[in-house]
Coordinates of C-alpha atoms and ligand atoms in Angstrom, one line a residue:
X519 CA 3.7 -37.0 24.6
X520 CA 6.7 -36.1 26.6
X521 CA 6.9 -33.3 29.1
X522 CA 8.4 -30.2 28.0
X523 CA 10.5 -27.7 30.5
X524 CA 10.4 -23.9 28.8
X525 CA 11.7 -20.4 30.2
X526 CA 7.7 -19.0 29.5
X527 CA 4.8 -20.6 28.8
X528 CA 2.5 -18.4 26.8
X529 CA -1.8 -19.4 26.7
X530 CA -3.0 -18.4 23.5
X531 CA -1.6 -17.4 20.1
X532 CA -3.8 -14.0 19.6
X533 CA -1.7 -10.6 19.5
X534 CA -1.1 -10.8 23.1
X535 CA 0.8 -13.8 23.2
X536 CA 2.3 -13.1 19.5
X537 CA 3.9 -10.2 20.8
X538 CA 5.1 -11.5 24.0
X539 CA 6.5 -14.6 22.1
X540 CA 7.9 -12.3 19.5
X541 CA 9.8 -10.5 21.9
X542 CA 11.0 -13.0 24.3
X543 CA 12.3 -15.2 21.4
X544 CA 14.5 -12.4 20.2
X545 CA 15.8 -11.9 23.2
X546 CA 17.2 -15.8 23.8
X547 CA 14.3 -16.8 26.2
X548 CA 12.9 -20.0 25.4
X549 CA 9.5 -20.2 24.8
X550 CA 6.4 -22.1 24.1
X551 CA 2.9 -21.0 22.7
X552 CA -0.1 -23.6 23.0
X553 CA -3.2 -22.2 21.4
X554 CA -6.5 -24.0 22.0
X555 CA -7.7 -23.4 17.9
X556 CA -6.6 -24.1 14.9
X557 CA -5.6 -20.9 12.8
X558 CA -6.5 -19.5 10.7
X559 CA -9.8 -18.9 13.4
X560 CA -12.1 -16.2 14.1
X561 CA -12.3 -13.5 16.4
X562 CA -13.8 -10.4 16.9
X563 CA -11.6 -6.9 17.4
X564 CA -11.3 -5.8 13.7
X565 CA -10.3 -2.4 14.6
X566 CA -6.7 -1.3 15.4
X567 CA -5.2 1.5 16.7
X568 CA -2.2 3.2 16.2
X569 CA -0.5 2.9 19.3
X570 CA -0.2 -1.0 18.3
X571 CA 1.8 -0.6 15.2
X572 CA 4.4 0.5 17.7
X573 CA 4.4 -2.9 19.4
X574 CA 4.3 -5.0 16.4
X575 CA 7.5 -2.7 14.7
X576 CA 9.6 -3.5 17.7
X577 CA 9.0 -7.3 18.1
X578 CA 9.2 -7.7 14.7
X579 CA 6.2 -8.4 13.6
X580 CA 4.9 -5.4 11.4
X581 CA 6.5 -6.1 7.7
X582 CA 4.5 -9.8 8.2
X583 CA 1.3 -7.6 8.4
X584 CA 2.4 -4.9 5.9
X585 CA 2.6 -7.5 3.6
X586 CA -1.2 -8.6 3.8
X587 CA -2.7 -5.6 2.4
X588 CA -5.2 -4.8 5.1
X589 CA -7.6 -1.5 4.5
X590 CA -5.7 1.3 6.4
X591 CA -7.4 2.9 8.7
X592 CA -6.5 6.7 9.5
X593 CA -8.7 7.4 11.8
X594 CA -12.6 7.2 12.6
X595 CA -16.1 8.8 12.0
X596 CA -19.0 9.0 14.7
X597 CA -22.3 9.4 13.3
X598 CA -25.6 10.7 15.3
X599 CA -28.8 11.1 13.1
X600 CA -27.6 14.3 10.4
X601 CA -23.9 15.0 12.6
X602 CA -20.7 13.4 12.0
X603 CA -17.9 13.9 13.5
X604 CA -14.7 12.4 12.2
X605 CA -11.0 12.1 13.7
X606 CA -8.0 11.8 11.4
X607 CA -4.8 10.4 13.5
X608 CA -2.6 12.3 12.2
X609 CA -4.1 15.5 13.9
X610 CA -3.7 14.4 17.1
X611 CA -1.7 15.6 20.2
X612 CA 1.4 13.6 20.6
X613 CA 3.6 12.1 18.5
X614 CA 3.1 8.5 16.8
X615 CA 2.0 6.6 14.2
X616 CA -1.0 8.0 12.4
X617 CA -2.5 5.2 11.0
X618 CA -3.1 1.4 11.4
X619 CA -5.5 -1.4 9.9
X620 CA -9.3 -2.4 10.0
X621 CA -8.3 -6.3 9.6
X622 CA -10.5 -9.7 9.7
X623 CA -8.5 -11.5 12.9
X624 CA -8.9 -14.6 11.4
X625 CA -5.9 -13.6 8.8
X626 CA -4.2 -10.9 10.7
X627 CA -3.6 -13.2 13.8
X628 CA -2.5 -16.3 11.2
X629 CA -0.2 -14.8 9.5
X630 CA 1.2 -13.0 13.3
X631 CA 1.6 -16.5 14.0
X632 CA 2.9 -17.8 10.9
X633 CA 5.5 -15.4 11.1
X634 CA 6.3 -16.8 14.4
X635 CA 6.9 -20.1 13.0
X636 CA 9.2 -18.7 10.4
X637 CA 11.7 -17.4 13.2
X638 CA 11.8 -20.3 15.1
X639 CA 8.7 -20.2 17.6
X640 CA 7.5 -23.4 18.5
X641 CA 3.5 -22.8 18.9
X642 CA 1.1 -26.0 19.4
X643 CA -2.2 -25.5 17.8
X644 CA -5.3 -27.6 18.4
X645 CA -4.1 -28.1 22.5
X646 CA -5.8 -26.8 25.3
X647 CA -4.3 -25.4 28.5
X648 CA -6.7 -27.6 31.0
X649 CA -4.9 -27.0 34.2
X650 CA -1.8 -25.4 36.2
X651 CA -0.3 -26.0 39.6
X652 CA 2.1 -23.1 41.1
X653 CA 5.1 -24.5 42.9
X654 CA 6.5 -22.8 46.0
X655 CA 9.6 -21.6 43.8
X656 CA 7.8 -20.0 41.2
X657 CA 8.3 -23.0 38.9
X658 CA 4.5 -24.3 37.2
X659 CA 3.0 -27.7 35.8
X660 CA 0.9 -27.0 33.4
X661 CA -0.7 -29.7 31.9
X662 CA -2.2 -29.5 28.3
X663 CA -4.3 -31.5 26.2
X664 CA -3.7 -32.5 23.0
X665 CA -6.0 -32.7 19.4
X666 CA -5.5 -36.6 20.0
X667 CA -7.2 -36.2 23.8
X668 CA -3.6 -37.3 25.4
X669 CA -2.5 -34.6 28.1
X670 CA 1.5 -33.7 28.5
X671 CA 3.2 -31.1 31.4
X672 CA 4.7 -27.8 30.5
X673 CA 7.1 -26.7 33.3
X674 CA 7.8 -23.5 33.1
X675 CA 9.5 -20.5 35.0
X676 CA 7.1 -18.0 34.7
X677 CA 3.6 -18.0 33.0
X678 CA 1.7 -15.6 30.3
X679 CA -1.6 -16.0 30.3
X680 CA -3.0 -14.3 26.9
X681 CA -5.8 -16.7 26.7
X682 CA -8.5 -13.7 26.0
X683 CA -11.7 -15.1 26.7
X684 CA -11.0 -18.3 27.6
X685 CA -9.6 -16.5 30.6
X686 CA -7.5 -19.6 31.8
X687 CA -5.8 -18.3 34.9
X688 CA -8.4 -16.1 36.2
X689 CA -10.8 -19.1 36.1
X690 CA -8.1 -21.6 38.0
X691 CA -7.2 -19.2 40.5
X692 CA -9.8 -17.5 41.1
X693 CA -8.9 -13.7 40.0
X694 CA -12.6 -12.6 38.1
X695 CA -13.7 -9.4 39.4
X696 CA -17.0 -7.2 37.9
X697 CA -16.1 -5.0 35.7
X698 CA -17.0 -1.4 36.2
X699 CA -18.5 -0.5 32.6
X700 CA -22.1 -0.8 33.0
X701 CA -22.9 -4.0 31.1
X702 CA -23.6 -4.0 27.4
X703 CA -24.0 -6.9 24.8
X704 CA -23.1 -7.3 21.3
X705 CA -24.5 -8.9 18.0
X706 CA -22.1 -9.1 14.8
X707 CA -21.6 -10.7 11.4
X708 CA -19.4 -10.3 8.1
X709 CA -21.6 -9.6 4.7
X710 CA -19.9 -9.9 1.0
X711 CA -20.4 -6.6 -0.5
X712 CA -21.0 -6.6 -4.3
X713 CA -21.7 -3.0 -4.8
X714 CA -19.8 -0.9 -2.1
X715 CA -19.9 3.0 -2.5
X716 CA -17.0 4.1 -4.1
X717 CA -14.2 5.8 -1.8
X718 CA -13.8 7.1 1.8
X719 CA -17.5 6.4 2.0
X720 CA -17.2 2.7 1.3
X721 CA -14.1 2.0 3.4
X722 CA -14.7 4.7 6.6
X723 CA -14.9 2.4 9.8
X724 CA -17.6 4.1 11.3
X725 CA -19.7 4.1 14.0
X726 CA -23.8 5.1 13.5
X727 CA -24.9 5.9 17.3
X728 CA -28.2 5.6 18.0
X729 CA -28.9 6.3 21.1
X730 CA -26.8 7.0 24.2
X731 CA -26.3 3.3 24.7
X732 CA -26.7 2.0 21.3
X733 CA -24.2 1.8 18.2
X734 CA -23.8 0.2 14.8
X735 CA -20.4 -0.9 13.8
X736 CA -19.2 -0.8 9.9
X737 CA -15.6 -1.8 9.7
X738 CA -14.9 -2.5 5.8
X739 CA -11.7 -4.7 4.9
X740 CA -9.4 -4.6 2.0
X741 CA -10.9 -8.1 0.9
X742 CA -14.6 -6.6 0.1
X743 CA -16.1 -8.1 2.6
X744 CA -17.1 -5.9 5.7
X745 CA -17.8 -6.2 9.5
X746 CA -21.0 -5.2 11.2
X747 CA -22.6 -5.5 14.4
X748 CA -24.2 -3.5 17.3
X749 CA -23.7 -2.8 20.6
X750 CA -26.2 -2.1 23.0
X751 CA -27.5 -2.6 26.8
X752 CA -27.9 -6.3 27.0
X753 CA -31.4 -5.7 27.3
X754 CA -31.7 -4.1 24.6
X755 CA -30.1 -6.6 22.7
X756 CA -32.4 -9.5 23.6
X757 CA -35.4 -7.4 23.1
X758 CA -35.0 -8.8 19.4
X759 CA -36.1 -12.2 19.4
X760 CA -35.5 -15.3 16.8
X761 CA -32.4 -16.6 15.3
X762 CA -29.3 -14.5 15.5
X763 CA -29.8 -14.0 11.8
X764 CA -33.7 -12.6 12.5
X765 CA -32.0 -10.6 15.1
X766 CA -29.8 -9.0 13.5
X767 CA -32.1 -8.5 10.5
X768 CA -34.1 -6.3 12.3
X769 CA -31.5 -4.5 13.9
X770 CA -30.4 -3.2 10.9
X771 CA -33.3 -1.2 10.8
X772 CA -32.8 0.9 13.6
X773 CA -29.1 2.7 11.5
X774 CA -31.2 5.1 8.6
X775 CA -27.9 6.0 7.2
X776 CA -26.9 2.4 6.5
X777 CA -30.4 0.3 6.6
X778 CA -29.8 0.7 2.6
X779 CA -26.6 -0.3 1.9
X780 CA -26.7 -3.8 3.9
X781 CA -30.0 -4.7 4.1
X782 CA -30.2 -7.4 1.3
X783 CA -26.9 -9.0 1.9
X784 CA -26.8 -11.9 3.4
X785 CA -24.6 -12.6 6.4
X786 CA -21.5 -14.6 5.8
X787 CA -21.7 -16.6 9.3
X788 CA -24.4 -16.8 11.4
X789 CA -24.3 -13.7 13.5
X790 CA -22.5 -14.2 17.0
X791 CA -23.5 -12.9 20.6
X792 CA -21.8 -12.0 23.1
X793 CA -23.5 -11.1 26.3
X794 CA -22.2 -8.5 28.6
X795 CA -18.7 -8.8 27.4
X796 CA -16.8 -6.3 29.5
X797 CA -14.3 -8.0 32.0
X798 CA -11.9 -7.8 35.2
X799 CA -9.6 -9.5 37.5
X800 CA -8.5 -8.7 40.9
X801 CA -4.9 -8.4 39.9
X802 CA -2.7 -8.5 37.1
X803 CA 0.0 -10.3 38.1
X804 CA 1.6 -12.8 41.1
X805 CA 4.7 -15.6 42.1
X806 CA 5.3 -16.8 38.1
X807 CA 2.7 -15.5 36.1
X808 CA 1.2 -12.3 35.0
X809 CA -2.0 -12.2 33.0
X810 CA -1.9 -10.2 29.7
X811 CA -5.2 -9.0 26.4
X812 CA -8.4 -9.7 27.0
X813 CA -7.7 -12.6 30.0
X814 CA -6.8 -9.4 32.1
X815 CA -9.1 -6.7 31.5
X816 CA -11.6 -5.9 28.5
X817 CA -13.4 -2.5 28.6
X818 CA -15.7 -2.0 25.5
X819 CA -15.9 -2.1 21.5
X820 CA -16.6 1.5 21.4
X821 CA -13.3 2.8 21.1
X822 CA -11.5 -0.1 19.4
X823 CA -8.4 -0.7 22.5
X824 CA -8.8 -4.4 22.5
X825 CA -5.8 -5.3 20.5
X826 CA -3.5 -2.4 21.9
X827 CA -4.1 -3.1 25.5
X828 CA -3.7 -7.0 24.4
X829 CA 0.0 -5.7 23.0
X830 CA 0.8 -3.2 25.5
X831 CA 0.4 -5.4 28.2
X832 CA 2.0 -8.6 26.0
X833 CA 4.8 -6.4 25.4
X834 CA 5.3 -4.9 28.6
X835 CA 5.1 -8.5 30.5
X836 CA 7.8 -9.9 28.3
X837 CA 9.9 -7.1 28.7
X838 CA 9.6 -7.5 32.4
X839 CA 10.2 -11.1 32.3
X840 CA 13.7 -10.8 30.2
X841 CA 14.6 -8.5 32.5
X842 CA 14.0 -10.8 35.9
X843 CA 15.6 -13.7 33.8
X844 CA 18.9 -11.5 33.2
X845 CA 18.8 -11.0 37.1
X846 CA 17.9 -7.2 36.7
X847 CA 15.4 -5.4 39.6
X848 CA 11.8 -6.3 38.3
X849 CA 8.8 -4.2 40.2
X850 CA 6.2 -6.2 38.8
X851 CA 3.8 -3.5 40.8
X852 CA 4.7 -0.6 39.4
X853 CA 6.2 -1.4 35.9
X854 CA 3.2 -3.5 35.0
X855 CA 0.3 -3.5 37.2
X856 CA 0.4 0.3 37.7
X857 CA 1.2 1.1 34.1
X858 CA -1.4 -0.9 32.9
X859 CA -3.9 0.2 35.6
X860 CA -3.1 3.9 34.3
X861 CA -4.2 3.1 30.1
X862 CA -7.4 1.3 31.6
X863 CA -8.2 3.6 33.6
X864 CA -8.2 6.6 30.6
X865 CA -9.6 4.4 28.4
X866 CA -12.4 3.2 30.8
X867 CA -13.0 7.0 31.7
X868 CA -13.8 7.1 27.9
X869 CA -15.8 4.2 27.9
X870 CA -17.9 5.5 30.7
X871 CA -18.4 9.1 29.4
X872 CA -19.4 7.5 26.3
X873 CA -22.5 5.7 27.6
X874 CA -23.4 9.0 29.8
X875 CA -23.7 11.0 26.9
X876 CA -21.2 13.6 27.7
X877 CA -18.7 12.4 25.4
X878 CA -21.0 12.1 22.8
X879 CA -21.8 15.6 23.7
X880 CA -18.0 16.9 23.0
X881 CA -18.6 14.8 19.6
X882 CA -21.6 15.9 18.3
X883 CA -22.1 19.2 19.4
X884 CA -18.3 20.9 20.6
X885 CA -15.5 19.0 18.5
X886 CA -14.8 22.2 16.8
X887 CA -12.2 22.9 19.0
X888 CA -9.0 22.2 17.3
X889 CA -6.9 21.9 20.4
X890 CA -9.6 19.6 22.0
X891 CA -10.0 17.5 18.9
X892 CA -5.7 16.8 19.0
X893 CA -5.9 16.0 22.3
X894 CA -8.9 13.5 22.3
X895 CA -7.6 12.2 18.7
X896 CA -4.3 11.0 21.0
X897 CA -6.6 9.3 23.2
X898 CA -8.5 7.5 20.2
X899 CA -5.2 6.7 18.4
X900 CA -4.1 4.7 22.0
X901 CA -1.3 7.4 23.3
X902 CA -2.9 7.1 26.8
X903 CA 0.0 7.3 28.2
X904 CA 0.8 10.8 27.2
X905 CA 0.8 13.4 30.6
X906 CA 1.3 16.0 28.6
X907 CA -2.1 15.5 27.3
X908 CA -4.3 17.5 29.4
X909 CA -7.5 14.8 28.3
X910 CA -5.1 12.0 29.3
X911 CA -3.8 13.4 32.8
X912 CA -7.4 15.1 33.6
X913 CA -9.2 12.7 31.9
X914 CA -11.6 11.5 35.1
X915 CA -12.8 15.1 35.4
X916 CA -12.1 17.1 31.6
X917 CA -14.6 15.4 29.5
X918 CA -17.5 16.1 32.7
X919 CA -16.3 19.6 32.6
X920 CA -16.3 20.5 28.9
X921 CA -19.4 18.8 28.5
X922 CA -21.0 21.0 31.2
X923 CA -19.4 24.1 29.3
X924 CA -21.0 22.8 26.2
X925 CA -24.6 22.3 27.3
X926 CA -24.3 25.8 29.6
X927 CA -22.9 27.5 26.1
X928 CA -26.4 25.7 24.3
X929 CA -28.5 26.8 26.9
X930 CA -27.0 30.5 26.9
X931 CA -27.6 30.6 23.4
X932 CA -31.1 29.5 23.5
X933 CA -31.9 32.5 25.9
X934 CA -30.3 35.4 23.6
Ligands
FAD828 P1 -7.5 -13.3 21.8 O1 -7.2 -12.6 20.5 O2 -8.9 -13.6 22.1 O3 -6.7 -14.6 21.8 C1 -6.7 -15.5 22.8 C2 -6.4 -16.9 22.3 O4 -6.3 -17.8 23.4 C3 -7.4 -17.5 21.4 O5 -6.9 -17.8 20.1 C4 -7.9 -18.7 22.1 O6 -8.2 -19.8 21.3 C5 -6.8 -19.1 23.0 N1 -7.2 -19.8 24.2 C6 -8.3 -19.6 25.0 N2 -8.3 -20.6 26.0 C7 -7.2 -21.3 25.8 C8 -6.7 -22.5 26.5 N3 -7.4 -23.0 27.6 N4 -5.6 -23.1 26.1 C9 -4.9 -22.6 25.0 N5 -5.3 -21.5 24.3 C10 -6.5 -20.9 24.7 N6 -10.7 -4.9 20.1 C11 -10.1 -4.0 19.2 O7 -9.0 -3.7 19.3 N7 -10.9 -3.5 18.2 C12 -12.2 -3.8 18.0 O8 -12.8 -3.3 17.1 C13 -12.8 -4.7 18.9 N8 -14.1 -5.0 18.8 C14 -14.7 -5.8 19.7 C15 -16.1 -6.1 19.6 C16 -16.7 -6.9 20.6 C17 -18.1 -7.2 20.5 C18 -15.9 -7.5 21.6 C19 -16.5 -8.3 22.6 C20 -14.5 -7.2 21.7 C21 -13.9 -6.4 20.7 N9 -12.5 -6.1 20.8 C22 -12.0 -5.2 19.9 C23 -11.7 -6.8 21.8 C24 -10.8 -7.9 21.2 O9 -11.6 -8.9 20.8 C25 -9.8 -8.3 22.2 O10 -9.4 -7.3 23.0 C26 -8.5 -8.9 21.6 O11 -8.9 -10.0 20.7 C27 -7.6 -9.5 22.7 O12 -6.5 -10.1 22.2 P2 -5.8 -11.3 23.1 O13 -4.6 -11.6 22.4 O14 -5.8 -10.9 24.5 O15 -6.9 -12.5 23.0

């Protein structure tokens, strides 16, 4: 195959890169995608939020997804033995979209990408980004292999990495860093269901914790069929022994509220693992290529901001990009590391007040505070941005300190 010289080379066709392509392409930068599958292909990340639906309405890309009739999803509902507590995104602190989807990837990303086709993207399926060599100005050779085992170069003025877990760049130069989160592990299949309950209780995502560290997914789509899994320390997780389907199996034993519903059903795919799945890099961005989803940083599951970060970021990188081309001032340190840096760093307060059991505390025992609910609805719904949100701006030290007043309040009370 011949060469090919491109304004961008994007790795990977998942929402990252979409979005990034989407926006780059609209704004006269030439651009080529090469994705190592061929779509439609699975993935996990089933749940959106609604901070996303922003991205995909200003690239262009939201009417392609309207149009496939996912299961809306308008918020979420936390279970712990007999208390629930449930969020609805429209009563939440700042302004935005109040809903989203609960999707299967394999058909939301195809038809992100088929889209893309339609307005003129050129995307290569089936080739693999196998190595890339930075020039002194900036300029890259990337070279790529093809479904027919030949190999071609991709030069390119700047790079986007949204290779998710294939984490292309971070492996060639170097870049992995330990995440933070305290590791955790995940099993997870897709089971037909013939007999769903009828209504909100059939179609709630919802997440059944069962203990500090553990929690079962239930994501239902639009098609019937519905995703499960758990999350748990990775020891936990390969306490279970046996095939990933005997695994699982006796998993499902462990959630009483749903043990019922899905415990004759077989599994539509061999469940998947994935051990100790949280990920880092040492930075985000340097000369001629910045690193964008899941191939820059992935926190956790538990509050389904996957897929926003993977747009925020693809978004925000493409923007940045246009802007250097057009000769404007570009800080990549502050407009993208630092912004990004700021979401993850909410987020991953979330994350870790999750597995210490003080958010969980708010949840379960102090959500009945309307103001607090808004304001860590935002959160949930991706608006971690938001200053004005006191759990966004204070968010290292607010959820430590209302969970303090919480269990102070229960002890109180025990003593009267
Ligand atoms: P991806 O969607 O992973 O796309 C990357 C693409 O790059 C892939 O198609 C891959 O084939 C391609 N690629 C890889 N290597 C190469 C290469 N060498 N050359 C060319 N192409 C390449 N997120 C949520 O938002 N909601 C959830 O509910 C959720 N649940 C999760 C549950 C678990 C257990 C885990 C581990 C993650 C979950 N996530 C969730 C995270 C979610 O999976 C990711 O954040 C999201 O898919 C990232 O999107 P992306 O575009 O960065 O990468």
């Amino acid at each position: 195959m011949k060469d090919v010289e491109v304004d961008v080379l994007i790795i990977g066709a998942g929402p990252s890169g979409c979005v990034a392509a989407a926006y780059l392409h609209k704004h006269g930068v030439s651009v080529k995608v090469v994705e190592k599958s061929v779509f439609p292909r699975f993935v996990i990340g089933e749940s959106l939020l609604p901070r996303c639906m922003d991205h995909f309405e200003e690239v262009g890309l939201l009417d392609c997804l309207i149009a496939e009739n996912f299961e809306i999803k308008s918020g979420a509902r936390f279970i712990k033995g007999d208390t629930i507590c449930e969020f609805d995104f429209a009563e939440k602190h700042t302004e935005g979209y109040d809903w989203t989807w609960q999707a299967p990837r394999a058909d939301f990303d195809y038809a992100l990408t088929e889209e893309l086709k339609k307005q003129g993207v050129d995307i290569a399926f089936d080739q693999e980004v196998i190595s890339v060599d930075f020039k002194e100005d900036g300029w890259s050779q990337t070279v790529v292999k093809t479904e027919h085992d030949q190999t071609y170069n991709v030069h390119a003025k700047f790079i986007i990495d949204s290779s998710g877990y294939g984490r292309v760049l971070p492996r060639l130069l170097n870049l992995e860093k330990p995440s933070e989160i305290p590791e955790h592990s995940s099993i997870f299949s897709h089971v037909k269901e013939i007999d769903r309950p009828k209504g909100t209780e059939g179609t709630f995502i919802t997440f059944d914790v069962l203990d500090t560290d553990t929690w079962f997914w239930v994501i239902p789509f639009s098609n019937g069929t519905t995703s499960i899994g758990f999350v748990g320390k990775t020891d936990f997780i390969n306490s279970f022994k046996g095939t990933p389907k005997e695994r699982l199996s006796e998993m499902l034993k462990k959630s009483s509220y749903y043990y019922e519903r899905f415990k004759d059903i077989d599994f539509l795919f061999e469940p998947k693992i994935i051990e100790n799945y949280s990920k880092s890099v040492t930075q985000l961005y340097g000369k001629g290529y910045a690193l964008t989803g899941n191939s820059a940083e992935f926190l956790d599951p538990v509050f389904s901001s996957g897929v926003t970060f993977a747009t925020e970021s693809g978004l925000k990188a493409a923007k940045l990009i246009t802007k250097g081309f057009k000769n404007e001032p570009v800080n990549w340190e502050t407009d993208y590391a630092e912004y990004m840096k700021k979401g993850v760093s909410v987020f991953g307060s979330y994350v870790k007040e999750w597995y210490t059991g003080n958010l969980q505390t708010i949840f379960f025992d102090g959500a009945n505070n309307d103001d607090i609910k808004r304001q860590i609805c935002a959160v949930l719904a991706g608006y971690v941005w938001d200053d004005t949100n006191p759990f966004v701006k204070n968010h290292d030290r607010l959820i430590k300190t209302v969970a303090n007043i919480i269990h102070l309040e229960k002890r109180t009370s025990k003593q009267i």
